[in-house]
Amino acid sequence: MRTNRRVHKKMSRVVSHSMSVGGVILLLFLMVIFNLMGTSQCSQLMKSINDKERQLVMCKAELERSVAQWESAKASGNLERSLLKRGMAMNYPNPRQIIRMDGKGNPLPGQTSVALLQRRANAFRTAQYDSSVRGVSSRRRVR
Amino acid sequence: MRVGAKARFWIPVLFLLGVGAYTGYSLIKAHFIIDVTRIPQYDFSESIPSLRGGIYCKAPGGTAYPLVKSTPCWEFRLDPVAMTQVVVRAKGMKNPRTIRAQAATIADVLNLPRSQLFDMVKNYSARYQLLGITDDRRAYDILSNRSLVGGVIIRNTDVRRHYEGKRLCHVLGGVNRERSGVDGIESRYNKALSGIPGKISGKKDGRRRVISDKIEEKIPPVPGSDIYLTIDHTIQKIAEEELKGGVSEFGSGAGWCVVLDVKSGKVLAMASFPDYSPEYYNKATPEERRNRAIGFNYEPGSVMKVITAAAAVDAGFAHAGTVYSTDRAEKDARGEFKYYKLPNDSHAMGPKLTLKDAIVHSSNIVIGKLGFDFGAERLYSYFEKFGFGRPTGIELPGEEGGIVRNFHKWDKATRSRAPIGQGVSVTAIQLASAYQAIANDGIRNVPSIIDKIVDAKGNDVLDASRVKRERVISVHAAREMRKMMLGVAAAGGTARRAKLDGYSVAGKTGTAQKARKDGRGYEPGLYCATFCGIVPSGVISPMPGGPAAPPEVVILVTLDFDEKRPFHQGGNSAGPVFKRIAERTMRYLGVTPDCPQEGLDDLEF
């Protein structure tokens, strides 16, 4: 069966038109789909970021609380109370109990503790001298 | 065939148009129709509070010791009406929990009496009753669990926690309910401590929850700066303990103490009694809140004699060996009294005294004569140089400046009384700062209590130019004065009880009568007893022929007697307190004794 040339021409024009319109609509459709997918991904990411931010704030607050509890526990008043409960107390040593030494291990001059030791040493030497000269033992003398 | 061709065209076109229309409708529905009609939304704009900065002091090893910090907490409130409306059912349980059981849980978790909770849940007229504020995570977990309790409203908040209780309360100050500083450092540096609040705006849903993807603006808060004080925690502890002990031992109504670092003028300790708990600032009385170390003007008494003598020595007007007559009624060539209303000495002296002996025995007559002869104008200028008559500029609110009238207004009595500390008023910090100048070879540093202010980024934002120092007297005059003061806390001096074991002390006592409230004369029997000392004195060498041990600290102790007490003199009351503070401080600082042989006589071998 022969086809009318005019009809054929018209049909081919319609087909080409429909292809271009269809293409445009398909493009629009795809854009809409991608937009939707992107939006949904964005909102998901936003939610997860917000969750993480909330967690971060909570963790920071928790850290602050823990640090505060630790600092409160090691406050000097609390420490002293804890020590007292166990029958202990802390104090800085008396100068008579401290001997400061130089790098070679010799005691630095001008210390009460050193003067005290020197006086003891002198007393010991005197006692030795007494015992050697007089023949009397300091121990015996004490008795 | 024709139909088939049209169909091939229109079917996909219509299908695609349908899909496009549906998608468009969905988008419009999602963005406009649902938002507006179905889910109620509210615009909101809130500020996010910033966490207030902390205040720290120095601890051994150069570390920072926290004194005050804000801690995030939860505030729990009870809504009895909501409690009746919400059904609380534990997992796996058939029956809901009774209100009584819920109340018992709340009471146990928050350590409240159960009877109190039972009364609270019955009180329907009072909604949002405060249950408590805590940072206990366990309490939060239980009270936020809707299968255990209902009707509990939880709000994030923060509390200002003072780790050391009353310690340093007058310096730190307190905050009010709006978290704004009302006294002390909290008030002076309120802006720096507060930080910058953040901001959030957007939409909330019907349950007042923020819709995360509808947040329009979110600016995070900037936390407040941390303030680091020059206060040494251990020395502050020593000062407070010993001052409190001294106040109760000698029966004074109040007392205050200042410890300054000699080289820098930094405040190492500042204590005042009576004290208060800064966490309950609003419950403290004005007398308890008063920082007497900076905010109380009082007549200093004989401690001022050192300043008069230092001025005379610096000007070349006198020296340690200058001899003065102790005759009170000395007359001039015309046969008239040379000195007007010269104060009498409290104890007998010889007919003549050197300036050094006048300091050691605290002679009113000699120092009065010296000041009178030295001249009001010159003496006033030295008072100004030493910082009297104006606030020192320490970084604390409420500092008084003392009262030193201009020399033009000095009458005859003031000319002989001001040199011995009568007719002038000073603050403890002024006095300690003046002694710091003598200890620091004549250079006075403006006392400071702030070491650094560190912002959220870790930068020190404190103005370094605020540190001021000026020469007040010459090096020679300062050393001469310290030598003269050496005999005060020694056998024969007025403060024998302030003598330290192993360390030399250059100090001076002061027993000042308290002025009457009507301004006419003095209250009989009421005194302010003061001892101010420099340890070590800086004039004695620990080794023969070696350099003198440098002065480390200036300690001022004042006991304010508001009743007649037997030990009201500076040497008998403030002196021993000074001694205890100085001994413990020297031990803590590890200062090598400059008089090691002293104090050995009492030892048993």
XYZ file of C-alpha atoms in Angstrom:
748
model
C 0.000 0.000 0.000
C 1.339 3.348 -1.027
C 1.777 5.974 1.548
C 0.756 9.530 0.913
C 3.864 11.672 0.714
C 2.275 14.573 2.604
C 1.111 12.328 5.367
C 4.526 10.738 5.595
C 6.154 14.135 5.812
C 3.746 15.256 8.515
C 4.271 12.067 10.501
C 8.044 12.364 10.425
C 7.771 16.000 11.666
C 5.460 14.936 14.512
C 7.804 12.141 15.513
C 10.797 14.484 15.562
C 8.805 17.009 17.627
C 7.665 14.352 20.047
C 11.254 13.179 20.465
C 12.494 16.650 21.380
C 9.567 17.376 23.730
C 9.992 13.970 25.278
C 13.678 14.631 25.721
C 13.038 17.932 27.440
C 10.447 16.366 29.731
C 12.781 13.477 30.480
C 15.511 15.958 31.292
C 13.190 17.845 33.595
C 12.122 14.601 35.202
C 15.700 13.550 35.773
C 16.525 16.953 37.219
C 13.622 16.708 39.594
C 14.665 13.205 40.606
C 18.264 14.293 41.206
C 17.030 17.314 43.127
C 14.914 15.107 45.332
C 17.755 12.670 45.883
C 20.158 15.501 46.666
C 17.727 17.173 49.029
C 17.079 13.949 50.867
C 20.804 13.244 51.161
C 21.416 16.776 52.365
C 18.724 16.520 55.003
C 20.114 13.165 56.122
C 23.594 14.628 56.375
C 22.217 17.642 58.208
C 20.492 15.403 60.683
C 23.590 13.335 61.277
C 25.694 16.511 61.670
C 23.176 17.872 64.162
C 23.193 14.589 66.046
C 26.977 14.627 66.147
C 26.995 18.252 67.265
C 24.535 17.419 70.027
C 26.694 14.465 71.042
C 29.761 16.700 71.019
C 28.054 19.239 73.280
C 26.950 16.445 75.614
C 30.420 14.906 75.658
C 31.992 18.291 76.382
C 29.543 18.857 79.220
C 30.242 15.357 80.507
C 33.969 16.054 80.368
C 33.455 19.323 82.267
C 31.414 17.475 84.884
C 34.008 14.729 85.258
C 36.852 17.248 85.534
C 34.852 19.204 88.114
C 34.214 16.054 90.153
C 37.906 15.126 90.003
C 38.997 18.615 90.992
C 36.491 18.653 93.797
C 37.789 15.302 95.025
C 41.390 16.501 95.064
C 40.631 19.909 96.636
C 42.915 20.450 99.614
C 40.075 20.443 102.138
C 38.750 17.108 100.900
C 42.243 15.611 100.788
C 42.938 16.691 104.351
C 39.645 15.269 105.549
C 40.407 11.978 103.808
C 43.858 11.840 105.378
C 42.503 12.693 108.821
C 40.011 9.865 108.549
C 42.999 7.546 108.175
C 44.871 9.215 111.020
C 47.349 11.066 108.815
C 48.251 14.694 108.265
C 50.615 16.509 105.933
C 53.027 19.287 106.769
C 56.111 20.873 105.297
C 59.368 19.726 106.912
C 61.070 21.750 109.609
C 64.300 23.507 108.487
C 66.093 21.296 110.996
C 65.011 18.302 108.952
C 66.268 19.585 105.587
C 69.814 19.335 104.313
C 70.428 21.073 100.988
C 73.393 19.787 99.046
C 75.367 20.984 96.052
C 76.036 18.900 92.938
C 78.917 17.059 94.607
C 76.818 16.017 97.554
C 78.348 18.462 100.036
C 75.900 20.267 102.300
C 75.386 23.931 101.509
C 76.532 26.276 104.261
C 74.138 28.293 106.405
C 71.636 25.594 107.300
C 70.113 24.972 110.690
C 70.213 21.234 110.131
C 73.933 21.331 109.286
C 74.678 23.508 112.326
C 72.765 21.026 114.439
C 74.757 18.104 113.064
C 78.016 19.991 113.577
C 77.094 20.665 117.182
C 76.305 16.998 117.697
C 79.607 16.004 116.075
C 81.469 18.429 118.343
C 79.727 17.004 121.381
C 80.679 13.496 120.272
C 84.319 14.524 119.748
C 84.378 16.159 123.190
C 83.060 12.975 124.733
C 85.711 10.929 122.912
C 88.417 13.326 124.062
C 87.189 13.080 127.631
C 87.265 9.320 127.556
C 90.757 9.176 126.013
C 92.318 11.769 128.348
C 90.605 10.877 131.591
C 90.109 7.263 130.780
C 86.462 7.591 131.574
C 83.915 6.308 129.163
C 81.155 8.712 128.413
C 78.743 5.794 128.664
C 80.011 4.900 132.070
C 79.754 8.542 133.059
C 76.161 8.613 131.998
C 75.480 5.648 134.203
C -1.510 2.889 11.368
C -2.348 6.570 11.923
C -3.797 5.793 15.311
C -0.757 3.765 16.174
C 1.598 6.615 15.355
C -0.389 9.096 17.479
C -0.500 6.660 20.313
C 3.234 6.175 20.137
C 3.564 9.916 20.539
C 0.973 10.721 23.187
C 1.339 7.755 25.506
C 4.939 8.546 26.625
C 4.214 12.285 26.609
C 1.189 11.863 28.851
C 3.062 9.447 31.078
C 5.925 11.860 31.517
C 3.571 14.766 32.086
C 1.818 12.710 34.746
C 5.076 11.892 36.473
C 6.160 15.525 36.264
C 2.868 16.751 37.643
C 3.018 14.264 40.514
C 6.566 15.244 41.344
C 5.694 18.919 41.221
C 2.711 18.321 43.450
C 4.876 16.349 45.871
C 7.428 19.140 46.014
C 4.801 21.820 46.566
C 3.131 19.619 49.164
C 6.413 19.014 50.972
C 7.408 22.637 51.006
C 4.162 24.492 51.551
C 1.033 22.497 52.166
C 2.278 20.091 54.875
C 4.465 22.637 56.634
C 1.766 25.187 56.932
C -1.346 23.118 57.439
C -0.453 19.805 59.090
C 2.598 20.289 61.412
C 2.453 23.434 63.539
C 5.754 25.323 63.467
C 6.945 28.263 65.457
C 9.669 30.716 64.708
C 12.120 31.053 67.537
C 15.262 32.950 68.313
C 17.166 32.102 71.471
C 20.512 32.952 72.932
C 22.821 30.099 73.930
C 24.439 30.868 77.304
C 28.210 30.669 77.412
C 30.036 28.865 80.180
C 31.527 31.331 82.661
C 35.313 31.241 82.907
C 37.186 29.874 85.885
C 39.438 31.519 88.430
C 42.704 29.821 89.310
C 45.543 30.403 91.711
C 49.103 29.129 91.778
C 49.994 25.736 93.131
C 53.380 24.116 93.794
C 55.296 23.317 90.625
C 53.854 26.279 88.734
C 50.565 24.533 88.104
C 47.195 26.224 88.263
C 44.848 25.322 91.065
C 41.132 25.831 90.372
C 39.280 27.983 92.864
C 36.031 28.628 91.027
C 34.616 27.023 87.926
C 31.255 26.762 86.259
C 30.075 23.198 85.857
C 27.296 22.095 83.484
C 24.453 20.651 85.532
C 20.845 19.630 85.248
C 18.027 21.434 86.952
C 15.135 19.147 87.849
C 11.631 20.480 88.367
C 8.451 18.620 89.193
C 5.105 19.203 87.488
C 2.511 17.344 89.633
C -0.224 17.927 87.033
C 1.814 16.378 84.217
C 2.662 13.513 86.542
C -0.999 12.563 86.788
C -1.545 12.819 83.024
C 1.414 10.731 81.871
C 1.186 6.969 82.058
C 4.527 5.533 83.129
C 4.986 1.863 82.528
C 8.234 0.027 83.018
C 9.355 -2.319 80.250
C 7.780 -5.728 80.495
C 5.365 -4.598 83.195
C 1.655 -4.804 82.707
C 0.547 -2.226 85.233
C 1.687 1.409 85.153
C 3.836 2.768 87.975
C 1.967 4.582 90.693
C 2.640 8.236 91.441
C 3.815 7.246 94.912
C 6.380 4.838 93.430
C 7.601 7.507 91.020
C 7.897 10.026 93.863
C 9.903 7.513 95.869
C 12.280 6.996 92.945
C 12.771 10.748 92.537
C 13.400 11.184 96.266
C 15.949 8.367 96.390
C 17.828 9.581 93.336
C 18.066 13.183 94.518
C 18.644 12.324 98.189
C 15.456 14.066 99.269
C 13.130 12.922 102.054
C 10.331 10.804 100.625
C 7.739 12.615 102.730
C 8.763 15.885 101.070
C 8.246 14.379 97.619
C 4.857 12.932 98.608
C 3.778 16.407 99.690
C 5.104 17.942 96.476
C 3.229 15.575 94.160
C -0.009 16.354 95.968
C 0.416 20.087 95.590
C -1.270 20.583 92.189
C -1.421 24.350 92.532
C 2.376 24.682 92.483
C 3.695 23.554 89.126
C 7.393 23.404 88.214
C 8.603 22.952 91.793
C 12.370 22.869 92.073
C 13.621 19.397 92.936
C 17.306 20.123 92.777
C 20.367 20.935 90.694
C 22.987 18.257 90.267
C 25.733 17.094 87.952
C 25.114 13.456 88.796
C 24.840 11.550 85.540
C 23.024 8.671 87.221
C 20.293 10.999 88.448
C 19.887 12.412 84.958
C 19.648 8.948 83.382
C 16.972 7.812 85.809
C 14.885 10.990 85.855
C 14.973 11.340 82.066
C 13.776 7.739 81.638
C 10.073 8.004 80.798
C 9.482 4.386 81.715
C 10.502 5.125 85.323
C 9.237 8.605 86.169
C 7.008 11.193 84.558
C 6.343 14.867 85.110
C 9.990 15.758 85.701
C 11.190 18.699 83.650
C 14.931 18.770 83.011
C 16.780 21.892 82.022
C 20.472 22.292 81.242
C 22.107 24.845 83.472
C 25.405 25.477 85.194
C 26.484 26.111 88.754
C 29.382 28.165 90.070
C 31.405 25.791 92.165
C 33.896 26.983 94.785
C 36.253 24.068 95.301
C 37.854 25.503 98.426
C 34.723 26.678 100.192
C 35.307 29.931 102.038
C 38.923 30.272 100.957
C 39.748 33.604 99.340
C 36.048 34.525 99.451
C 36.675 38.276 99.680
C 38.922 38.255 96.633
C 36.762 35.978 94.508
C 33.360 37.467 95.321
C 30.146 35.832 94.211
C 27.610 35.725 91.399
C 23.895 36.415 91.512
C 21.100 34.309 90.029
C 21.656 35.861 86.607
C 25.240 34.559 86.711
C 26.580 38.073 86.960
C 29.459 38.890 89.300
C 28.514 40.963 92.326
C 31.775 41.300 94.218
C 35.507 40.716 94.015
C 37.118 39.387 90.854
C 33.747 38.071 89.704
C 32.445 41.632 89.587
C 35.568 43.423 88.360
C 36.146 41.018 85.475
C 32.515 40.087 84.879
C 32.692 40.850 81.158
C 35.787 38.753 80.555
C 34.478 35.873 82.670
C 31.019 35.871 81.075
C 32.165 35.252 77.519
C 29.882 35.914 74.537
C 26.527 34.114 74.401
C 25.659 32.316 71.174
C 22.468 32.578 69.136
C 20.134 30.117 67.474
C 17.080 30.905 65.355
C 14.816 28.823 63.157
C 11.666 26.773 63.632
C 10.356 24.522 66.356
C 7.671 21.862 66.062
C 4.507 21.521 68.112
C 6.424 19.880 70.945
C 8.866 22.780 71.031
C 11.645 20.710 69.577
C 14.051 22.416 67.221
C 13.560 21.183 63.641
C 17.106 20.484 62.677
C 16.787 21.273 58.971
C 14.905 24.473 59.685
C 17.681 26.145 61.641
C 18.316 29.483 60.021
C 21.166 30.793 62.141
C 23.394 29.149 64.691
C 26.267 31.036 66.308
C 28.064 28.977 68.964
C 28.802 30.709 72.292
C 32.329 31.812 73.174
C 33.273 30.567 76.651
C 34.455 33.106 79.213
C 38.131 33.793 79.822
C 39.991 32.074 82.625
C 41.607 34.301 85.222
C 44.858 33.263 86.874
C 45.654 34.977 90.159
C 49.050 35.675 91.657
C 47.769 34.117 94.883
C 49.728 31.068 95.977
C 47.301 28.438 97.181
C 49.501 27.115 99.962
C 50.461 30.537 101.331
C 46.819 31.600 101.203
C 45.873 28.477 103.140
C 48.573 29.171 105.723
C 47.532 32.828 106.057
C 43.858 32.001 106.500
C 44.456 29.199 108.991
C 46.836 31.238 111.141
C 44.763 34.404 110.949
C 41.646 32.545 111.984
C 43.591 30.904 114.812
C 44.968 34.286 115.911
C 41.569 35.945 115.878
C 40.090 33.254 118.106
C 43.197 33.014 120.337
C 43.485 36.741 121.064
C 39.769 37.465 120.945
C 39.739 40.126 118.276
C 36.539 40.770 116.371
C 38.238 40.890 113.001
C 41.610 40.462 111.396
C 43.305 40.707 108.044
C 46.553 39.655 106.477
C 48.433 40.442 103.273
C 51.477 38.602 101.933
C 53.381 40.298 99.098
C 56.202 39.032 96.933
C 59.103 41.423 97.446
C 60.527 41.413 93.923
C 57.307 41.875 91.973
C 54.812 43.288 94.468
C 52.420 40.478 93.572
C 49.928 39.457 96.204
C 50.691 35.927 97.385
C 47.924 35.822 99.988
C 45.115 38.064 101.126
C 42.923 36.996 103.987
C 40.229 38.761 105.924
C 38.105 37.628 108.817
C 35.119 37.314 109.354
C 34.535 35.483 106.120
C 31.578 33.946 104.293
C 30.700 31.216 101.867
C 30.732 32.719 98.346
C 28.256 30.110 97.093
C 25.718 31.741 99.409
C 26.757 35.326 98.812
C 23.264 36.727 99.368
C 23.129 35.240 102.848
C 26.338 36.935 104.036
C 26.177 40.126 106.072
C 27.871 43.327 104.818
C 30.476 42.995 107.578
C 31.331 39.475 106.442
C 31.527 40.549 102.801
C 33.953 43.367 103.518
C 37.468 42.785 102.259
C 39.281 44.546 105.083
C 42.682 44.119 103.453
C 41.781 46.715 100.821
C 38.465 48.248 101.855
C 39.068 49.350 105.429
C 40.758 52.607 106.429
C 42.376 52.550 109.830
C 44.971 54.454 111.752
C 48.145 52.417 111.388
C 49.909 53.492 114.579
C 53.590 52.799 115.062
C 54.083 50.836 111.830
C 54.066 54.266 110.211
C 57.224 55.228 112.121
C 59.269 53.224 109.647
C 57.939 55.346 106.792
C 58.789 58.569 108.640
C 62.275 57.322 109.464
C 62.806 56.078 105.876
C 61.846 59.507 104.543
C 64.269 61.243 106.913
C 67.105 58.828 106.104
C 66.492 59.103 102.356
C 66.526 62.898 102.513
C 69.771 62.823 104.511
C 67.999 64.408 107.461
C 68.877 61.622 109.886
C 70.642 58.290 110.069
C 70.530 55.253 112.314
C 72.918 56.781 114.823
C 71.310 60.224 115.088
C 70.668 60.876 118.785
C 67.443 62.393 120.052
C 66.375 63.445 123.488
C 63.359 61.681 124.931
C 62.365 64.831 126.816
C 58.797 65.528 125.833
C 58.779 69.094 127.073
C 61.822 70.285 125.159
C 61.931 74.062 124.825
C 63.439 76.279 122.161
C 65.770 79.261 122.583
C 62.857 81.530 123.478
C 61.829 79.225 126.276
C 58.645 78.013 124.561
C 57.642 74.425 123.994
C 59.319 73.295 120.795
C 56.822 70.540 119.961
C 53.067 70.831 120.260
C 51.065 67.947 121.737
C 53.872 65.469 121.368
C 52.589 61.976 122.142
C 53.918 60.241 125.213
C 55.774 56.931 125.213
C 53.923 53.941 126.540
C 57.022 52.601 128.301
C 60.039 54.226 129.908
C 63.040 55.003 127.709
C 66.470 56.423 128.502
C 67.125 60.150 128.329
C 68.569 59.839 124.859
C 67.850 57.441 122.022
C 69.354 56.887 118.615
C 66.974 56.657 115.672
C 67.633 52.922 115.516
C 66.694 52.470 119.167
C 63.638 54.653 118.651
C 62.467 52.211 115.976
C 63.349 49.136 118.040
C 61.596 50.455 121.166
C 58.916 52.319 119.202
C 59.456 55.729 120.758
C 56.592 58.098 120.018
C 58.517 61.099 121.305
C 61.594 60.602 119.140
C 59.736 59.821 115.920
C 57.252 62.619 116.651
C 60.143 65.051 117.027
C 61.827 63.699 113.904
C 58.673 64.118 111.849
C 58.028 67.574 113.253
C 61.548 68.738 112.458
C 61.569 67.028 109.077
C 58.684 69.192 107.965
C 55.095 68.532 106.986
C 55.598 69.198 103.293
C 58.509 66.812 102.887
C 56.867 64.150 104.993
C 53.641 64.459 103.019
C 55.541 64.111 99.730
C 57.133 60.887 100.998
C 53.735 59.604 102.147
C 52.535 60.229 98.605
C 55.568 58.475 97.131
C 54.933 55.447 99.322
C 51.373 55.370 97.957
C 49.356 56.588 100.928
C 46.256 58.700 100.435
C 45.159 57.107 97.165
C 44.128 53.590 96.049
C 47.050 51.401 95.064
C 45.331 50.296 91.857
C 45.089 46.632 92.716
C 42.638 44.842 90.438
C 39.877 44.515 93.006
C 36.689 46.525 93.427
C 35.956 48.494 96.571
C 39.490 49.584 97.333
C 39.772 52.481 99.746
C 42.464 55.092 99.352
C 43.181 55.882 102.983
C 42.936 59.391 104.411
C 46.025 61.586 104.324
C 45.069 65.232 104.345
C 47.168 67.697 102.377
C 50.031 69.086 104.448
C 48.520 72.583 104.146
C 45.703 71.374 106.363
C 47.941 69.777 108.981
C 47.612 71.507 112.336
C 50.358 71.522 114.960
C 49.115 68.301 116.491
C 49.052 66.485 113.150
C 52.663 67.486 112.469
C 53.851 65.519 115.478
C 51.147 62.815 115.317
C 51.149 61.883 111.621
C 54.790 60.667 111.804
C 53.751 58.066 114.383
C 50.655 56.977 112.468
C 47.952 59.030 114.150
C 45.674 61.373 112.239
C 46.239 59.462 109.022
C 44.360 56.418 107.778
C 45.716 53.721 105.547
C 44.671 50.367 104.167
C 46.531 47.133 104.775
C 47.524 46.808 101.131
C 48.982 50.349 101.143
C 51.021 49.591 104.225
C 52.266 46.253 102.875
C 53.136 47.928 99.569
C 55.167 50.617 101.372
C 57.100 47.924 103.256
C 57.597 46.107 99.953
C 59.388 49.222 98.671
C 61.750 49.120 101.669
C 62.309 45.397 101.140
C 62.906 45.851 97.407
C 65.776 48.314 97.894
C 63.527 51.344 97.493
C 61.543 50.328 94.411
C 57.808 50.108 94.925
C 55.791 47.882 92.611
C 52.085 48.528 92.330
C 50.525 45.500 94.015
C 48.739 43.198 91.612
C 46.608 40.148 92.087
C 45.945 39.127 88.468
C 48.669 37.126 86.783
C 47.031 36.567 83.408
C 43.658 36.379 81.690
C 43.464 33.642 79.086
C 40.639 33.823 76.555
C 38.955 30.891 74.795
C 41.629 30.854 72.094
C 44.403 30.606 74.673
C 45.686 34.167 74.314
C 46.695 36.259 77.312
C 44.518 39.358 77.032
C 45.731 41.144 80.150
C 47.228 44.562 79.600
C 50.915 44.142 80.445
C 51.443 47.911 80.699
C 49.509 48.024 83.970
C 52.617 46.833 85.850
C 54.095 49.999 87.352
C 57.159 50.441 89.488
C 58.866 53.519 90.799
C 61.761 54.365 93.062
C 60.590 55.730 96.371
C 63.782 55.864 98.403
C 67.436 55.147 97.692
C 69.005 51.698 98.010
C 71.094 52.943 100.914
C 68.076 54.307 102.799
C 66.157 51.050 102.264
C 69.024 48.905 103.590
C 69.583 51.279 106.490
C 65.921 50.989 107.419
C 65.974 47.198 107.254
C 68.998 47.168 109.557
C 67.172 49.409 112.024
C 64.047 47.214 111.908
C 66.103 44.097 112.587
C 66.022 44.683 116.332
C 62.235 44.871 116.605
C 61.658 41.126 116.389
C 64.614 40.293 118.612
C 65.413 40.224 122.299
C 64.791 43.734 123.645
C 62.499 44.737 120.760
C 58.769 45.331 120.897
C 57.991 42.096 119.018
C 60.066 39.409 120.680
C 57.262 36.954 120.014
C 57.624 37.541 116.272
C 61.207 36.250 116.203
C 61.665 33.394 113.762
C 63.758 30.304 114.158
C 66.527 30.483 111.567
C 65.395 33.607 109.707
C 66.002 37.278 110.375
C 62.987 39.593 110.420
C 62.914 43.310 109.616
C 59.581 44.429 110.947
C 57.644 46.900 113.028
C 54.781 46.666 115.440
C 51.843 49.014 115.616
C 49.226 49.381 118.344
C 46.801 52.033 117.172
C 43.907 53.313 119.220
C 40.603 53.104 117.428
C 38.976 56.421 116.646
C 35.556 57.119 118.110
C 32.646 56.986 115.722
C 31.760 60.606 116.420
C 35.267 61.595 115.363
C 36.194 63.075 118.748
C 39.195 61.297 120.206
C 39.774 57.591 120.656
C 37.815 54.716 122.131
C 39.463 53.740 125.424
C 40.860 50.216 125.386
C 40.116 49.433 121.739
C 43.060 48.908 119.443
C 44.164 47.778 115.998
C 47.253 45.647 116.551
C 49.550 45.352 113.549
C 52.811 43.691 112.725
C 54.417 44.126 109.321
C 57.632 42.295 108.573
C 60.102 41.474 105.822
C 61.474 37.925 105.767
C 64.384 37.338 105.419
C 65.508 40.828 106.358
C 67.965 41.102 103.474
C 70.791 42.419 105.641
C 72.185 39.202 107.089
C 74.320 36.778 105.188
C 73.946 33.050 105.821
C 77.679 32.644 105.143
C 80.378 34.777 106.764
C 81.501 37.397 104.244
C 78.900 36.325 101.695
C 76.059 38.326 100.228
C 72.951 38.914 102.296
C 70.012 36.586 101.682
C 67.516 38.525 99.559
C 64.142 39.403 101.123
C 61.392 37.121 99.874
C 58.059 38.196 101.335
C 56.383 41.041 103.180
C 53.746 39.887 105.640
C 51.276 42.232 107.286
C 48.938 41.049 110.031
C 46.369 43.240 111.766
C 43.984 42.209 114.524
C 41.068 44.538 115.126
C 39.977 44.469 118.780
C 36.437 45.647 119.335
C 36.562 44.686 123.027
C 39.153 45.174 125.718
C 41.615 42.290 125.640
C 44.805 41.661 127.624
C 47.026 41.005 124.565
C 46.055 43.918 122.371
C 49.580 45.106 121.472
C 50.988 44.493 118.016
C 53.971 42.582 119.379
C 51.869 40.334 121.600
C 49.004 39.477 119.269
C 49.767 40.252 115.625
C 53.453 39.355 116.151
C 52.884 35.675 116.997
C 50.410 35.324 114.117
C 53.031 36.845 111.821
C 55.609 34.407 113.156
C 53.438 31.356 112.435
C 52.618 32.543 108.934
C 56.240 33.449 108.186
C 57.674 30.179 109.482
C 55.309 28.021 107.478
C 55.730 30.204 104.392
C 59.526 30.020 104.553
C 59.328 26.272 104.906
C 56.972 26.021 101.955
C 59.056 28.317 99.751
C 62.193 26.423 100.715
C 64.092 29.594 101.629
C 67.536 28.905 103.042
C 67.733 30.178 106.654
C 69.939 33.240 106.996
C 70.405 32.810 110.781
C 71.007 29.069 111.064
C 72.665 29.231 114.475
C 69.763 31.059 116.070
C 67.214 28.943 117.753
C 69.633 26.115 118.453
C 69.943 26.962 122.129
C 66.563 25.502 122.919
C 67.480 22.170 121.366
C 68.253 19.174 123.498
C 71.279 17.097 122.641
